[in-house]
Short mmCIF file of C-alpha atoms in Angstrom, two decimals:
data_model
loop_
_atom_site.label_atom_id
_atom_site.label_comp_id
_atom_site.label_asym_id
_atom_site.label_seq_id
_atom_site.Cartn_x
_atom_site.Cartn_y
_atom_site.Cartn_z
CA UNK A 14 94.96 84.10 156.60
CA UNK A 15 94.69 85.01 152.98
CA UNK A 16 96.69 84.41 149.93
CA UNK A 17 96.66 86.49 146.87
CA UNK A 18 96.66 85.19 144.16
CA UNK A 19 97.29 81.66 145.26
CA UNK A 20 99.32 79.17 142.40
CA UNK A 21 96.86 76.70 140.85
CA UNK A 22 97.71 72.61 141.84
CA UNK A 23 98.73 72.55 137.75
CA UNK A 24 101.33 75.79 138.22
CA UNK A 25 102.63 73.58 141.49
CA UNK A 26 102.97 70.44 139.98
CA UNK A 27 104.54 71.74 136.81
CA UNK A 28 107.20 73.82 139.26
CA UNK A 29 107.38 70.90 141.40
CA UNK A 30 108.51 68.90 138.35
CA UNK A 31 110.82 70.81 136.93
CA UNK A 32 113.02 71.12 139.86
CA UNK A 33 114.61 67.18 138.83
CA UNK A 34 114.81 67.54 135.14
CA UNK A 35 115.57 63.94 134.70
CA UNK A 36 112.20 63.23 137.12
CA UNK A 37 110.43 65.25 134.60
CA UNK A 38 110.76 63.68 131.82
CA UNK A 39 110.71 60.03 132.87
CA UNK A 40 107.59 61.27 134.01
CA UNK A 41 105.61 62.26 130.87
CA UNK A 42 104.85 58.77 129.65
CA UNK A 43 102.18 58.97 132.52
CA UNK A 44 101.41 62.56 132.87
CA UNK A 45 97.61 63.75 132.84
CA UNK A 46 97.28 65.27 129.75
CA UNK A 47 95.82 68.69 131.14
CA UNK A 48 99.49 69.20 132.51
CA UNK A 49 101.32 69.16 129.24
CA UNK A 50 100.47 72.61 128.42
CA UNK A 51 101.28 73.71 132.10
CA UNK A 52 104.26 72.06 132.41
CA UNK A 53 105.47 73.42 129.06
CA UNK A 54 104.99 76.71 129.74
CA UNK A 55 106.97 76.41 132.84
CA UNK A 56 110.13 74.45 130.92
CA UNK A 57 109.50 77.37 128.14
CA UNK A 58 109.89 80.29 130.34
CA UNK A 59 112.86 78.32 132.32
CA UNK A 60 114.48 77.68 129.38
CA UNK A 61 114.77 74.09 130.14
CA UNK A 62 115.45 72.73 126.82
CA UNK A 63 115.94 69.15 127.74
CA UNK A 64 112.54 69.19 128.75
CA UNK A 65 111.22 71.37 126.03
CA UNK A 66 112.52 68.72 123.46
CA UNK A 67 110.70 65.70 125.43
CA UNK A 68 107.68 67.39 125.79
CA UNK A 69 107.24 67.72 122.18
CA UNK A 70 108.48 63.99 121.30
CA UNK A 71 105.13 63.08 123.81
CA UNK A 72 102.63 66.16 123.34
CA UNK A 73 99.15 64.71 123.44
CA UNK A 74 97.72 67.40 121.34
CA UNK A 75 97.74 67.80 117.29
CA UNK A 76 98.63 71.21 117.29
CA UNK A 77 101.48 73.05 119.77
CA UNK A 78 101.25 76.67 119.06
CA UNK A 79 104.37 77.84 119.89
CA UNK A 80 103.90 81.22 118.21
CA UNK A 81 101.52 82.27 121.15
CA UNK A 82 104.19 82.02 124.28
CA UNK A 83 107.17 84.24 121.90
CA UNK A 84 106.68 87.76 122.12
CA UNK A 85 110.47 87.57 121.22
CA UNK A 86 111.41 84.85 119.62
CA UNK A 87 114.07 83.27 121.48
CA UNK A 88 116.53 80.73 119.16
CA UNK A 89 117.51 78.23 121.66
CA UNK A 90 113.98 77.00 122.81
CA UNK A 91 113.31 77.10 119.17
CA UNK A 92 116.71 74.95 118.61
CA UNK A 93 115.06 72.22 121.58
CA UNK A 94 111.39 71.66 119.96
CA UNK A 95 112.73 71.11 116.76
CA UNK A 96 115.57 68.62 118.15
CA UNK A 97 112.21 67.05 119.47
CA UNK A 98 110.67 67.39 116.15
CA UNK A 99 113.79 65.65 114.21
CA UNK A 100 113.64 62.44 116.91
CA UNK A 101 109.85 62.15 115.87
CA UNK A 102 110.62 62.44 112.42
CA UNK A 103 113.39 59.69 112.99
CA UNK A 104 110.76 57.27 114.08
CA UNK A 105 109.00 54.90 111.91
CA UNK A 106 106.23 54.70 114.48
CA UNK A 107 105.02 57.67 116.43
CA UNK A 108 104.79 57.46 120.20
CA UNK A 109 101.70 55.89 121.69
CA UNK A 110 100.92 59.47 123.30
CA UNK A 111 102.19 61.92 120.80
CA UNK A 112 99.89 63.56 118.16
CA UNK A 113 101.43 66.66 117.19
CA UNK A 114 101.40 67.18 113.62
CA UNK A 115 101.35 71.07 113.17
CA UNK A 116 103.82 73.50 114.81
CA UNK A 117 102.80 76.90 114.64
CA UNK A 118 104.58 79.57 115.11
CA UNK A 119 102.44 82.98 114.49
CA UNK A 120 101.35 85.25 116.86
CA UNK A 121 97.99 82.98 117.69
CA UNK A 122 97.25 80.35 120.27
CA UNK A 123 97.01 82.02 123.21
CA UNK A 124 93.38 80.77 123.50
CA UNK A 125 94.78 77.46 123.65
CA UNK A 126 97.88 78.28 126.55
CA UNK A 127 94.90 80.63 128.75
CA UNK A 128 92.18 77.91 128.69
CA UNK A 129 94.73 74.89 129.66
CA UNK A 130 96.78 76.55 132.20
CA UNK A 131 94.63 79.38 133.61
CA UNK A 132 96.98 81.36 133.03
CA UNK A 133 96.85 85.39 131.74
CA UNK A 134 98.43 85.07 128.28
CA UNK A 135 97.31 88.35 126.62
CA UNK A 136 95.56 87.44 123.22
CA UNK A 137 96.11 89.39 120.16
CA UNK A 138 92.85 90.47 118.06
CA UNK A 139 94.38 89.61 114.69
CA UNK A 140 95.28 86.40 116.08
CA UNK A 141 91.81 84.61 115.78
CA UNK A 142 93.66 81.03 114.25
CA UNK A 143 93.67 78.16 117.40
CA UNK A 144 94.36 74.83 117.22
CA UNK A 145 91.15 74.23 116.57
CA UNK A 146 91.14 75.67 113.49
CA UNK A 147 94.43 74.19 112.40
CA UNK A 148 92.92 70.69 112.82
CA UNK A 149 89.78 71.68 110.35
CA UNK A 150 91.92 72.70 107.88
CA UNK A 151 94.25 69.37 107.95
CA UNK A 152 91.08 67.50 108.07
CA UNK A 153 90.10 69.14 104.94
CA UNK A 154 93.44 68.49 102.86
CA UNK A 155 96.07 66.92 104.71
CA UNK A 156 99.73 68.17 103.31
CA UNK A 157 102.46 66.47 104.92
CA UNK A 158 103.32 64.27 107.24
CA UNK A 159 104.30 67.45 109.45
CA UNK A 160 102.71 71.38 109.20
CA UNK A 161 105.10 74.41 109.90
CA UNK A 162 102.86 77.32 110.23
CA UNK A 163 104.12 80.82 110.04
CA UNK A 164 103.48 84.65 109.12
CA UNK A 165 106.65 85.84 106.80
CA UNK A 166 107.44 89.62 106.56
CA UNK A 167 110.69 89.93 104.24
CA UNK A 168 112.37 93.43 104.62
CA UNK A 169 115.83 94.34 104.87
CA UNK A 170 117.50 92.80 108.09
CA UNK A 171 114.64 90.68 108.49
CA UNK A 172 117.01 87.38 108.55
CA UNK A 173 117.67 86.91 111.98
CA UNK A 174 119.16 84.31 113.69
CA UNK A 175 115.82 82.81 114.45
CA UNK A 176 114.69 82.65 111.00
CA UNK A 177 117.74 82.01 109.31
CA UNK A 178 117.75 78.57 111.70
CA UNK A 179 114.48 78.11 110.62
CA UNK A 180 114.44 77.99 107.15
CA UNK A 181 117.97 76.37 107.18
CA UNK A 182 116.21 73.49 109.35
CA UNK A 183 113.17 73.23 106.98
CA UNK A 184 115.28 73.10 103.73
CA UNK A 185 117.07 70.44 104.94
CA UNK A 186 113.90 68.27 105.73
CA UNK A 187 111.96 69.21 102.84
CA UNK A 188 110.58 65.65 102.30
CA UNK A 189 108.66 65.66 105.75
CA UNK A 190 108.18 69.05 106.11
CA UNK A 191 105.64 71.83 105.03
CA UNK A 192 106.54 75.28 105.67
CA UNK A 193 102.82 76.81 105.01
CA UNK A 194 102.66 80.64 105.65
CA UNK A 195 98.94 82.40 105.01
CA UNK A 196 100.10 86.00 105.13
CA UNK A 197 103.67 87.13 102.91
CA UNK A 198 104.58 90.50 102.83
CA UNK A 199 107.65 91.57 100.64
CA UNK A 200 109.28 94.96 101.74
CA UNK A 201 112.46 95.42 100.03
CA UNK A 202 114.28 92.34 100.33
CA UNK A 203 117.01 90.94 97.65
CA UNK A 204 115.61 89.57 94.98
CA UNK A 205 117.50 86.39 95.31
CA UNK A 206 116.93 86.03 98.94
CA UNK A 207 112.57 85.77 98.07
CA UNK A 208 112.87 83.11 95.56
CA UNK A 209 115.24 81.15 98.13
CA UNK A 210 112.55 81.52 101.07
CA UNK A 211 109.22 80.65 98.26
CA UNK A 212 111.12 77.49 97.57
CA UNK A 213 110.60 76.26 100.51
CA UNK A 214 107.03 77.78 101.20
CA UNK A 215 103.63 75.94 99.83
CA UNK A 216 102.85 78.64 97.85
CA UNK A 217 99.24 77.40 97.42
CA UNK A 218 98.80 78.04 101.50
CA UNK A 219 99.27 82.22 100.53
CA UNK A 220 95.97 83.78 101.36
CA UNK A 221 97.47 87.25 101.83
CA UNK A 222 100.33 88.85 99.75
CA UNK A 223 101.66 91.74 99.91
CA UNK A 224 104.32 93.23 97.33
CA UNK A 225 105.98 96.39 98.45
CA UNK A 226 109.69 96.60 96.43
CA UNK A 227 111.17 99.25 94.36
CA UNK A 228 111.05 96.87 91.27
CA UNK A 229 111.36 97.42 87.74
CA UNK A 230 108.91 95.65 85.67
CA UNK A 231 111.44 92.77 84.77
CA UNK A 232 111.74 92.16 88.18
CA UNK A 233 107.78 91.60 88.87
CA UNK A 234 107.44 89.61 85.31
CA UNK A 235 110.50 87.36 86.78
CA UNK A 236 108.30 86.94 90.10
CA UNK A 237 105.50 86.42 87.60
CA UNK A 238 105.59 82.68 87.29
CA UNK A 239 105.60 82.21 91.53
CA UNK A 240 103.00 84.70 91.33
CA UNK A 241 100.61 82.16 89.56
CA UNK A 242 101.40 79.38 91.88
CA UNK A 243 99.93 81.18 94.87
CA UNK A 244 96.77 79.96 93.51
CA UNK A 245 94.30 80.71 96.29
CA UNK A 246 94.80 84.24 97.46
CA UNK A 247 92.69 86.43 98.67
CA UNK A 248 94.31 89.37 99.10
CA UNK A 249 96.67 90.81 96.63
CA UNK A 250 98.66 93.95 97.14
CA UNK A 251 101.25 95.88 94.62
CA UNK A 252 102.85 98.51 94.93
CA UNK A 253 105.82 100.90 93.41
CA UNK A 254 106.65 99.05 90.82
CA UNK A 255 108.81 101.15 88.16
CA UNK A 256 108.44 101.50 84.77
CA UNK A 257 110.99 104.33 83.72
CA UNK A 258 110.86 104.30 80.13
CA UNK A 259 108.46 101.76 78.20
CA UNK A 260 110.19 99.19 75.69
CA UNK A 261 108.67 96.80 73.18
CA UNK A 262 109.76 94.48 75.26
CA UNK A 263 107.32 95.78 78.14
CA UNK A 264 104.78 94.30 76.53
CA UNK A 265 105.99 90.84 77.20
CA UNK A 266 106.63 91.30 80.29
CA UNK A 267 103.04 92.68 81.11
CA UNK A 268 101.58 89.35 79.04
CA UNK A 269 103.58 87.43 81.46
CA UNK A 270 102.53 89.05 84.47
CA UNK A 271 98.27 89.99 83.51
CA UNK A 272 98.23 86.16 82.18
CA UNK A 273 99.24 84.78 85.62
CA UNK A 274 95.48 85.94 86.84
CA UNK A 275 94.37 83.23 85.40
CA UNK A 276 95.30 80.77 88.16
CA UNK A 277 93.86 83.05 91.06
CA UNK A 278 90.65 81.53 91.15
CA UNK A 279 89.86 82.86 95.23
CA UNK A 280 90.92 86.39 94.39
CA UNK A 281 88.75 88.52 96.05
CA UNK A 282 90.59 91.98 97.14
CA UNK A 283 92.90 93.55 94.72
CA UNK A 284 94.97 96.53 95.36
CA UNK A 285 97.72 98.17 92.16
CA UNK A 286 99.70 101.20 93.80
CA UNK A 287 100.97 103.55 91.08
CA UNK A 288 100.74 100.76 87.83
CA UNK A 289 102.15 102.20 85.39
CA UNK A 290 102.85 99.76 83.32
CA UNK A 291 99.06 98.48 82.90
CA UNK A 292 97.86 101.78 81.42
CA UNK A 293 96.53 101.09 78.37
CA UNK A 294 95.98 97.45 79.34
CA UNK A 295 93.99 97.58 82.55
CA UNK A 296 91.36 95.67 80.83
CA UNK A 297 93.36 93.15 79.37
CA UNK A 298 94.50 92.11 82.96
CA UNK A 299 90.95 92.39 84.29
CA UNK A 300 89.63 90.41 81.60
CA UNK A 301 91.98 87.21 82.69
CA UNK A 302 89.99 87.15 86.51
CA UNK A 303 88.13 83.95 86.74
CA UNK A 304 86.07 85.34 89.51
CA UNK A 305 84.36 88.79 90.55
CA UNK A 306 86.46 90.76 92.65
CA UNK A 307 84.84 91.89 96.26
CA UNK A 308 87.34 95.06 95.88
CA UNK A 309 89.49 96.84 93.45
CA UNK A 310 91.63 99.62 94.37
CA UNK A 311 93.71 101.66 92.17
CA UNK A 312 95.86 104.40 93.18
CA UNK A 313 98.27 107.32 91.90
CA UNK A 314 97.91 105.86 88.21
CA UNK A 315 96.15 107.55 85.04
CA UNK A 316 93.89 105.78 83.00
CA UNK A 317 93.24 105.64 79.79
CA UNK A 318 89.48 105.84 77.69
CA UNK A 319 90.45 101.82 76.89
CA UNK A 320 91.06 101.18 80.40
CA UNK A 321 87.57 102.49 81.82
CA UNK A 322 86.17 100.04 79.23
CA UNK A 323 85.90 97.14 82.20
CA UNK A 324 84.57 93.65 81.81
CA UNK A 325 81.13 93.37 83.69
CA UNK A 326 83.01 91.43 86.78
CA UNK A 327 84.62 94.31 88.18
CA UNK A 328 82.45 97.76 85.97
CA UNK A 329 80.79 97.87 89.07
CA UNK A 330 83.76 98.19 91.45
CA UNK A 331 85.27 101.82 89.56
CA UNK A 332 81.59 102.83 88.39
#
């Protein structure tokens, strides 16, 4: 007789296990390793948050990429791995078996939850980060005691109950905890509600950021100053920023902002939507990159005679 699609021994086990919660986790001191992903998965999409948080207190791996099993992010397993996460912190020593050091949460991993379980996790194209990858880059510069990796789009309503838990959870552990995000997009969000979330963010993990508000310029000269702490982006996006009618003070404002280049020594893509307030003084911010740029795009603006007059690291971008 046939079976279709017959359960692998590792979906059995972790089924088998998971039926005495209590068995379960007295049990993970001297589970095979190659189960902890199963088994997790199983407690994940059973909601068994007892198990959840023990799983993480013991997970054998550096990295658990939690981001790749939530196409909806769901706040009470979130709640149970980081109750696990705040016993670990507790500890002076860290379990004998436990090497987790990075949560992430963005939509990547699902390499990692495919290969170990056999399961058919379907893997996003723009998700090409795995633990792997995550490991190289603590290797390379380690940053805190514990990693919190996540993708942060701020637009109105965008403070759910999962992030709002979140951030309220890493604010309060700021000491031990590094909330690193590689791609910020702004998309008209309160003013005061950004500079609460950057506070908490390693600004010098930005690779990516996107700025899409309905500002006036005193509003992106008061962002100025965070602007130049996101010291290694890439990419860097503006857009629809007002100027409505120019002031002597403007011009302070523009100094604060064009000076801030300075400090973005990886800049590589640059894209100004509708700036305004740089005509006349296009080359005065181009003149404060430390590095050529691989792209500059400039959109729905005029220019001005003084502003075609580029510095040789970018002439041959608008040529």
């Amino acid at each position: 007789m046939s079976v279709q699609n017959p359960l692998r021994v590792q979906n059995l086990a972790g089924k088998s296990l998971l039926t005495d919660e209590a068995l379960a986790i007295s049990a993970l001191e001297y589970l095979p390793i190659e189960l902890f992903p199963q088994l997790f998965m199983e407690a994940f999409c059973g909601r068994h948050r007892k198990t959840l948080k023990a799983l993480v207190q013991a997970w054998p791996f550096v990295c658990l990429p939690l981001g790749g099993l939530m196409q909806t992010p769901h706040l009470g397993t979130l709640q149970a791995v980081l109750d696990g996460l705040d016993v670990l912190l507790a500890q002076k020593d860290q379990p004998r078996r436990c090497k987790l050091c990075v949560l992430d949460l963005r939509n990547s991993g699902q390499d990692f939850w495919r290969v170990w379980s056999g399961s058919k996790i379907p893997v996003s194209s723009s998700s090409s980060m795995v633990p792997g990858a995550v490991d190289s880059l603590r290797a390379e510069k380690p940053l805190a005691p514990f990693e919190v990796f996540i993708e942060l789009h701020l637009k109105e309503k965008s403070m759910d109950g999962f992030l709002t838990y979140l951030l309220e959870w890493v604010e309060e552990r700021k000491a031990s905890i590094h909330l690193c995000c590689k791609r910020l997009r702004i998309l008209s969000f309160p003013t005061e509600n950004i500079m609460r979330v950057l506070s908490m963010v390693r600004l010098d993990c930005i690779q990516e950021l996107h700025v899409n508000c309905t500002w006036y310029l005193p509003t992106l000269a008061m962002f100025a100053p965070l602007l130049g702490q996101i010291s290694k982006v890439q990419r860097l996006l503006i857009s629809h920023i007002h100027l409505p009618a120019p002031t002597e003070q403007d011009k302070q404002h523009i100094v604060k902002i064009t000076s801030q280049f300075l400090r973005m020594h990886h800049l590589q893509y640059l894209h100004l939507e509708s700036p305004f307030y740089l005509e006349g003084c296009l080359d005065q911010m181009l003149r404060c990159l430390m590095t050529p740029l691989d792209t500059l795009t400039i959109t729905r603006c005029l220019l001005t005679d003084s502003d075609l007059t580029i510095c040789p690291k970018v002439r041959k971008l608008v040529s």
